[in-house]
PDB file of C-alpha atoms in Angstrom:
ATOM      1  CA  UNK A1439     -57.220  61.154  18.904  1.00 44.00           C
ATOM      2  CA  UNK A1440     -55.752  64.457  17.511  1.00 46.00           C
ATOM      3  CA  UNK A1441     -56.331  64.355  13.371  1.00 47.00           C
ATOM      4  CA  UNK A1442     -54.085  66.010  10.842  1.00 45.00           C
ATOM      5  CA  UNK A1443     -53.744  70.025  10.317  1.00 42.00           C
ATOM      6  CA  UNK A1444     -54.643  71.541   6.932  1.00 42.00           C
ATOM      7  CA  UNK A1445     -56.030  74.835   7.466  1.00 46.00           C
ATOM      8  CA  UNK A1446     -52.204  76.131   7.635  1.00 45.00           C
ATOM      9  CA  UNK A1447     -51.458  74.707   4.396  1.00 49.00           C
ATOM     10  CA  UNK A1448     -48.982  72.136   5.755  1.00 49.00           C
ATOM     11  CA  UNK A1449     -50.367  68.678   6.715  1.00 47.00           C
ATOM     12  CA  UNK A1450     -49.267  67.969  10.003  1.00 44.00           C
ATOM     13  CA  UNK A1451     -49.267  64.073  11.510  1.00 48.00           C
ATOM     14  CA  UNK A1452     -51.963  62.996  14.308  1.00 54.00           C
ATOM     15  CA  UNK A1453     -50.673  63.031  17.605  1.00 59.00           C
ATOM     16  CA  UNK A1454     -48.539  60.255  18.175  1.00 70.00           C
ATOM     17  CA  UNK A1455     -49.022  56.550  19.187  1.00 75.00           C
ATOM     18  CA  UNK A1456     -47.128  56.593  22.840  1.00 74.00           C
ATOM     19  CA  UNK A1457     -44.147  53.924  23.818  1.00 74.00           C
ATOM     20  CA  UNK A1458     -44.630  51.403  26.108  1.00 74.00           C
ATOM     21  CA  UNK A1459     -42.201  53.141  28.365  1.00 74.00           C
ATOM     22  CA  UNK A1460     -44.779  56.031  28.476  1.00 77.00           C
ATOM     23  CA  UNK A1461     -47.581  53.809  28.960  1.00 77.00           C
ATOM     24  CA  UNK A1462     -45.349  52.131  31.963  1.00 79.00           C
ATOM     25  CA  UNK A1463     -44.872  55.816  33.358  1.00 79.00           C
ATOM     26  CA  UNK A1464     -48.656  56.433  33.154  1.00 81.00           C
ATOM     27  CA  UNK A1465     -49.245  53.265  35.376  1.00 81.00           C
ATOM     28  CA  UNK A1466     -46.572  53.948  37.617  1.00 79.00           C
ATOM     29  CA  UNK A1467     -48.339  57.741  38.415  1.00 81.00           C
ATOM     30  CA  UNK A1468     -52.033  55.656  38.250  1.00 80.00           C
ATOM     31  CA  UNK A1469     -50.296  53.066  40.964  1.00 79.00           C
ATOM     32  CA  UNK A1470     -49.092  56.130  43.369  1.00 78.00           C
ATOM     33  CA  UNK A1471     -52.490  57.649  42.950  1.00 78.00           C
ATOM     34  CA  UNK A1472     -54.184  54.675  44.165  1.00 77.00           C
ATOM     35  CA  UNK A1473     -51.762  54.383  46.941  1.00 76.00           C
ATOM     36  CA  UNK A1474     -52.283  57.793  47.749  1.00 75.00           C
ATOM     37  CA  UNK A1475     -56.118  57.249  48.209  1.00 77.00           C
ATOM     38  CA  UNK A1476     -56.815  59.618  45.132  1.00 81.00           C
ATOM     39  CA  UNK A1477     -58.331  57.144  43.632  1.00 79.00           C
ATOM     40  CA  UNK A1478     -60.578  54.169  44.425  1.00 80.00           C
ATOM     41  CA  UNK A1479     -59.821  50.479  43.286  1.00 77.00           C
ATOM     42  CA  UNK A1480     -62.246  50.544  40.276  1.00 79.00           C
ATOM     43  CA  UNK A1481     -60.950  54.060  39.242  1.00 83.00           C
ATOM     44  CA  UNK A1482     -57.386  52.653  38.933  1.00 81.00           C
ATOM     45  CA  UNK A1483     -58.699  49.064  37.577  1.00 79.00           C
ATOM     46  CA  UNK A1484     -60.821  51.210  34.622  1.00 83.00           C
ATOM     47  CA  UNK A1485     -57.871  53.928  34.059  1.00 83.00           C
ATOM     48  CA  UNK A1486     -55.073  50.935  33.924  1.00 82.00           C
ATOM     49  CA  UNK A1487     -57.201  49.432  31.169  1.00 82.00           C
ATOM     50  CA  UNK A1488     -57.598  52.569  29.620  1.00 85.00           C
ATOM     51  CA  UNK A1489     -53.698  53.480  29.862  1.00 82.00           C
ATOM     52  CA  UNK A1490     -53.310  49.803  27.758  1.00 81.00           C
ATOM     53  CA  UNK A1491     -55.649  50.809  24.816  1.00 83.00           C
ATOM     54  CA  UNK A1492     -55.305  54.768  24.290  1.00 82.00           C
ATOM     55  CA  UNK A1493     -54.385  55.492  20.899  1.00 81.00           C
ATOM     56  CA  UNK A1494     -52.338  58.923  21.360  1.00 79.00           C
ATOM     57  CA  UNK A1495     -49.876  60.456  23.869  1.00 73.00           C
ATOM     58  CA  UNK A1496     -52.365  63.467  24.520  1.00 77.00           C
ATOM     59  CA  UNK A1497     -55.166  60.514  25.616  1.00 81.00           C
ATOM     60  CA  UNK A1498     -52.636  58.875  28.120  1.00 77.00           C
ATOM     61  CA  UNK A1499     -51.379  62.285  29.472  1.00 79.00           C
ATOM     62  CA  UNK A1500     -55.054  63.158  30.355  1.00 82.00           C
ATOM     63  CA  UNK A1501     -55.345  59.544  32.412  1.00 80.00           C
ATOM     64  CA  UNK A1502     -52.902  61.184  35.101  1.00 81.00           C
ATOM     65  CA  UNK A1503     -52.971  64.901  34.953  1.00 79.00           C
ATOM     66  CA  UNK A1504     -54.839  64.851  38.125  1.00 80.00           C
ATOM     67  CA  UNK A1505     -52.081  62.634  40.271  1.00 73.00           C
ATOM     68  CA  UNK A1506     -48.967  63.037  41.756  1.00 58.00           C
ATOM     69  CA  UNK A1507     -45.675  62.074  40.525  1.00 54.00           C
ATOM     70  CA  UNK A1508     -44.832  58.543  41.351  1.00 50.00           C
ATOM     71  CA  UNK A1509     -42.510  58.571  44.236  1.00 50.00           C
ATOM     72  CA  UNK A1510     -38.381  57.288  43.209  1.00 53.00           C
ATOM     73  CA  UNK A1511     -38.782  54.209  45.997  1.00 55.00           C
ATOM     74  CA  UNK A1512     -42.153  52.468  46.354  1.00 57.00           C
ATOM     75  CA  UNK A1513     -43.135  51.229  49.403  1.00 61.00           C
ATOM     76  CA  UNK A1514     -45.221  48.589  50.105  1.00 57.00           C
ATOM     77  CA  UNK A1515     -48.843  49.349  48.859  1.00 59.00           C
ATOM     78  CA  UNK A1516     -47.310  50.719  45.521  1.00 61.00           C
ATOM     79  CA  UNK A1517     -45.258  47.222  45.148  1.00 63.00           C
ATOM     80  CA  UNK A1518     -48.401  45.838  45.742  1.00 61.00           C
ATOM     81  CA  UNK A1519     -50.580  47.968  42.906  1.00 63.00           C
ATOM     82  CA  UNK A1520     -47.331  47.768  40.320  1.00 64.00           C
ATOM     83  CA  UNK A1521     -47.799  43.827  40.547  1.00 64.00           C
ATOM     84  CA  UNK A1522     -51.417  44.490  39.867  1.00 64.00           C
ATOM     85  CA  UNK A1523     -51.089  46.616  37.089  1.00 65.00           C
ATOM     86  CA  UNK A1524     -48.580  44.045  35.535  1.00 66.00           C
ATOM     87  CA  UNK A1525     -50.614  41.321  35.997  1.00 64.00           C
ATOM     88  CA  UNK A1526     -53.442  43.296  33.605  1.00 63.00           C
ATOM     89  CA  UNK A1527     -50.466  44.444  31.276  1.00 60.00           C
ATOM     90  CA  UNK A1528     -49.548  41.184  30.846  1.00 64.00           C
ATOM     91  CA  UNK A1529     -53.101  39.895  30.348  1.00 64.00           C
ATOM     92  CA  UNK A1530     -53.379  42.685  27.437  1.00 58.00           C
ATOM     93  CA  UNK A1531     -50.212  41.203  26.284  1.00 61.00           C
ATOM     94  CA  UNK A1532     -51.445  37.827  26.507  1.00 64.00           C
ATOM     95  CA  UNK A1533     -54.448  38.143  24.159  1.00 63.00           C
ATOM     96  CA  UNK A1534     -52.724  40.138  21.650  1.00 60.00           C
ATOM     97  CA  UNK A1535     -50.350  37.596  20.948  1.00 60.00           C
ATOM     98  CA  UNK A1536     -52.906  35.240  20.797  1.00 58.00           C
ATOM     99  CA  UNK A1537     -54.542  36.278  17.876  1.00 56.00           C
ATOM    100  CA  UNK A1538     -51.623  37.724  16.462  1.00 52.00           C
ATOM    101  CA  UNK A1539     -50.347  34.202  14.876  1.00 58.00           C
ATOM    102  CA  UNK A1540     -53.646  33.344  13.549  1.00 71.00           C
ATOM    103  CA  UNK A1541     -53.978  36.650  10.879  1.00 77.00           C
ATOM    104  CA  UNK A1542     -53.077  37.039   7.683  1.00 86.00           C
ATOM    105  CA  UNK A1543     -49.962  39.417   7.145  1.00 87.00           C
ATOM    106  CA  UNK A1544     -50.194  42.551   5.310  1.00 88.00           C
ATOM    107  CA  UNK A1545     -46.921  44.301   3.624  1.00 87.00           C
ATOM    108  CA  UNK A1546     -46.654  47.862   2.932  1.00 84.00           C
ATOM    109  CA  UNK A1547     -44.974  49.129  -0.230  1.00 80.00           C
ATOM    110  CA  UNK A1548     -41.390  49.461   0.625  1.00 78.00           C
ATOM    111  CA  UNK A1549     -40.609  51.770  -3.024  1.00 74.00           C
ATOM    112  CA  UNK A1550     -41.798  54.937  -3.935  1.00 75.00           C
ATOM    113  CA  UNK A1551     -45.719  54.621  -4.354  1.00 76.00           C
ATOM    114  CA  UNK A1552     -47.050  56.726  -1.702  1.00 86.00           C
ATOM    115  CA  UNK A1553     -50.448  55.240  -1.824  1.00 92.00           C
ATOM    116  CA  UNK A1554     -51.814  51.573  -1.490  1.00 93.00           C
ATOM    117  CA  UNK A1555     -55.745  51.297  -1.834  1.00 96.00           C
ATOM    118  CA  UNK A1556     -58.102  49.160  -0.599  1.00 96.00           C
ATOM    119  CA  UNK A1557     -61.836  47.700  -1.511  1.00 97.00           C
ATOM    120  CA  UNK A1558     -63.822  45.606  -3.492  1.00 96.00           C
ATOM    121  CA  UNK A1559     -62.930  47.175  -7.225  1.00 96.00           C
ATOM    122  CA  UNK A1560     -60.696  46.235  -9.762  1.00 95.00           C
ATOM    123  CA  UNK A1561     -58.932  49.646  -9.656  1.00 96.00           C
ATOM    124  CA  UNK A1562     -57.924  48.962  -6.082  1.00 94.00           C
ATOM    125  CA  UNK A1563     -54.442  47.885  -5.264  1.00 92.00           C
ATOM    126  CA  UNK A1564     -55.575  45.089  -2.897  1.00 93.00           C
ATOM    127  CA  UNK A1565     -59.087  44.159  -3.877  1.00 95.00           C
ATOM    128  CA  UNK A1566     -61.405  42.346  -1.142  1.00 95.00           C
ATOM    129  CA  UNK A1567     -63.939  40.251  -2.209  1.00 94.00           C
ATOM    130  CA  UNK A1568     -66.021  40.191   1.216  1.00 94.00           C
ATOM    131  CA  UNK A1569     -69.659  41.813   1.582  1.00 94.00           C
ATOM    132  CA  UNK A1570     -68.365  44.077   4.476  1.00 95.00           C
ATOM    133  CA  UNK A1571     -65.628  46.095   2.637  1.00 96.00           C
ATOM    134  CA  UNK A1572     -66.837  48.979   0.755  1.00 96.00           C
ATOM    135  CA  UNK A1573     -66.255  49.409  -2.766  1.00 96.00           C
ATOM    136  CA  UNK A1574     -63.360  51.911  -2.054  1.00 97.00           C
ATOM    137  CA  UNK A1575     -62.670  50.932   1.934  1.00 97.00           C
ATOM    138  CA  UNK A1576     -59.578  53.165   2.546  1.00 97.00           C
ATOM    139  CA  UNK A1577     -56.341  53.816   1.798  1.00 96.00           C
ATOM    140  CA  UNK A1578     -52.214  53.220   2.952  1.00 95.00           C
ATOM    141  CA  UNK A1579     -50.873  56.947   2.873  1.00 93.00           C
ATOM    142  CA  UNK A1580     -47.085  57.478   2.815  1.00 91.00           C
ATOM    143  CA  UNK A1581     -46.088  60.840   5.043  1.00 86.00           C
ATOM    144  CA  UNK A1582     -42.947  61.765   5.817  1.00 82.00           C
ATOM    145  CA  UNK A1583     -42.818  59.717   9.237  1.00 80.00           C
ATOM    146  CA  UNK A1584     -44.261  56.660   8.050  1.00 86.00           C
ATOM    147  CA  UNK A1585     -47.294  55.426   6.730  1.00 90.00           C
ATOM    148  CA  UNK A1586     -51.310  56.587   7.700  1.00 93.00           C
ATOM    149  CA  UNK A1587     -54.220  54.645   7.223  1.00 95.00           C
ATOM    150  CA  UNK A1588     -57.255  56.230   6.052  1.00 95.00           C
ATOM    151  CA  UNK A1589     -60.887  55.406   6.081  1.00 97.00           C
ATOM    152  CA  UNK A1590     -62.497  56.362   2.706  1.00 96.00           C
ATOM    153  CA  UNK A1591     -65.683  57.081   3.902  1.00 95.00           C
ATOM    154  CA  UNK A1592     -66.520  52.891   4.246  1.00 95.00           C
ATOM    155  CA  UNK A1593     -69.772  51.631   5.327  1.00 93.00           C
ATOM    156  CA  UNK A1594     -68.583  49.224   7.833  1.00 94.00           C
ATOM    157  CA  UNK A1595     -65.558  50.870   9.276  1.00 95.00           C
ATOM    158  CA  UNK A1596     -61.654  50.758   9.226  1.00 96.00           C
ATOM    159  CA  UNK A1597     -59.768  50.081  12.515  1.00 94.00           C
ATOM    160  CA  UNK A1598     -56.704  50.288  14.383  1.00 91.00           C
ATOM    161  CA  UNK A1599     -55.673  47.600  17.023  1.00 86.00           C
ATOM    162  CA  UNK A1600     -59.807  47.585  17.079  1.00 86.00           C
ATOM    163  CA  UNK A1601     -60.524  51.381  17.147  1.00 88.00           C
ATOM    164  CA  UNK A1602     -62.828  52.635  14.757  1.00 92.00           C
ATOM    165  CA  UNK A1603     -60.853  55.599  12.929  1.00 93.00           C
ATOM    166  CA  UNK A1604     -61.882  59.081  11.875  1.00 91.00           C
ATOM    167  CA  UNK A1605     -59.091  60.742  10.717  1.00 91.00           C
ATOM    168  CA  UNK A1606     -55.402  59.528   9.109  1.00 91.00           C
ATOM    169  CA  UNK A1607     -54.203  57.360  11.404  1.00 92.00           C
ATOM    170  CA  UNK A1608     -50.421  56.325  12.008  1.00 90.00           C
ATOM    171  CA  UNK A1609     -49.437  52.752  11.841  1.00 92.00           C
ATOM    172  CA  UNK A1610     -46.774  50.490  12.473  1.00 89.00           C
ATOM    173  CA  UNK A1611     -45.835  47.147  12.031  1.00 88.00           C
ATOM    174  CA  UNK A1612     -47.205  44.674  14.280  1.00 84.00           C
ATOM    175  CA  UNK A1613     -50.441  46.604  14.356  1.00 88.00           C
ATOM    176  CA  UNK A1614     -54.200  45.046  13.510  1.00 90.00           C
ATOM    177  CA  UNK A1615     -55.641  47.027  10.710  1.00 94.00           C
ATOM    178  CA  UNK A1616     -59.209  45.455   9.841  1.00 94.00           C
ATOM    179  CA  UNK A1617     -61.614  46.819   7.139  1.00 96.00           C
ATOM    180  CA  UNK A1618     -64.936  45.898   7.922  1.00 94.00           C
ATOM    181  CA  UNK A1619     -64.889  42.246   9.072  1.00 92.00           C
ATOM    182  CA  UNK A1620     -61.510  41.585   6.745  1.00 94.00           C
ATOM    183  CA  UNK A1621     -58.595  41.690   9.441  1.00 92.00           C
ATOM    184  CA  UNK A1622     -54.765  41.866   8.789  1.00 92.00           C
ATOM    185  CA  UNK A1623     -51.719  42.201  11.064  1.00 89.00           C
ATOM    186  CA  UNK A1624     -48.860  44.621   9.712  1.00 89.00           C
ATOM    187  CA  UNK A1625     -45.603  43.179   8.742  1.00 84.00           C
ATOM    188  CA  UNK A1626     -42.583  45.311   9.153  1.00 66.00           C
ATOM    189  CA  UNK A1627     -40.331  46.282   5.997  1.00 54.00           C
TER     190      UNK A1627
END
């Protein structure tokens, strides 16, 4: 995933998260692909999983720069692969929503403060008391799009919707945001 730009003196936002309609695209090109013998059945099994869990649009754009465009009327075989792909779509689906229920909800500042930190200390404006989260674990940033989550430099990791980040990451409500083995699911505001 694409991280922030400093060196020109303005901060600039990762590249972004993309839309389920992209991610519908991408599998539509990956199902026309298949059809069109480009690529075998365990290419377009491993790429379809990969078009569910990609974390920027640059990542999902890379999954079918090397395929046609999807024709307007599928025939059979393509009818065939799109009910394949949705079938592993919905799966995805499927187990998020299964967990989803069972985490705790997290809120985001909805004033001004443009930061909301996280860890083990006093000082910290949500303070963990588990083993796995780092003294100071990370931090809520507020940009001008939204809010950023970033890893402090933590021992046992912050994630995204179970990606390890590296860099200020965008997130949005609905999303898993776990630091170390404390997990929480974004509540919209």
């Amino acid at each position: 995933m694409g991280g922030p730009s400093f060196g020109s003196g303005r901060w600039q936002p990762p590249d972004w998260r993309p839309s389920d309609a992209e991610r519908d695209d991408a599998i539509d090109a990956l199902a026309a692909g298949a059809e069109a013998g480009r690529l075998s059945g365990d290419t377009f099994s491993h790429r379809i999983d990969q078009a569910l869990a990609v974390q920027s649009h640059s990542e999902l754009t890379q999954l079918v720069s090397d395929l046609p465009v999807p024709p307007e009327e599928p025939g059979f075989g393509q009818r065939v692969v799109n009910a394949v792909s949705a079938v592993a779509h919905f799966r995805f689906k499927i187990k998020a929503a299964w967990r989803g229920p069972s985490l705790p909800r997290l809120s985001l500042p909805g004033g001004p403060q443009g930061t909301l930190r996280i860890g083990r200390m006093p000082e910290c404006d949500l303070q963990l008391f588990d083993t796995t989260v780092s003294r100071y674990h990370a931090e809520f940033r507020r940009g001008p799009s939204g809010w950023f989550l970033v890893d402090l430099g933590s021992t046992n990791g912050t994630r995204v919707n179970g990606w390890r980040i590296t860099a200020p990451t965008v997130v949005h409500p609905g999303d898993e945001v776990s630091f170390g083995s404390v997990v929480f699911s974004l509540n919209g505001r």
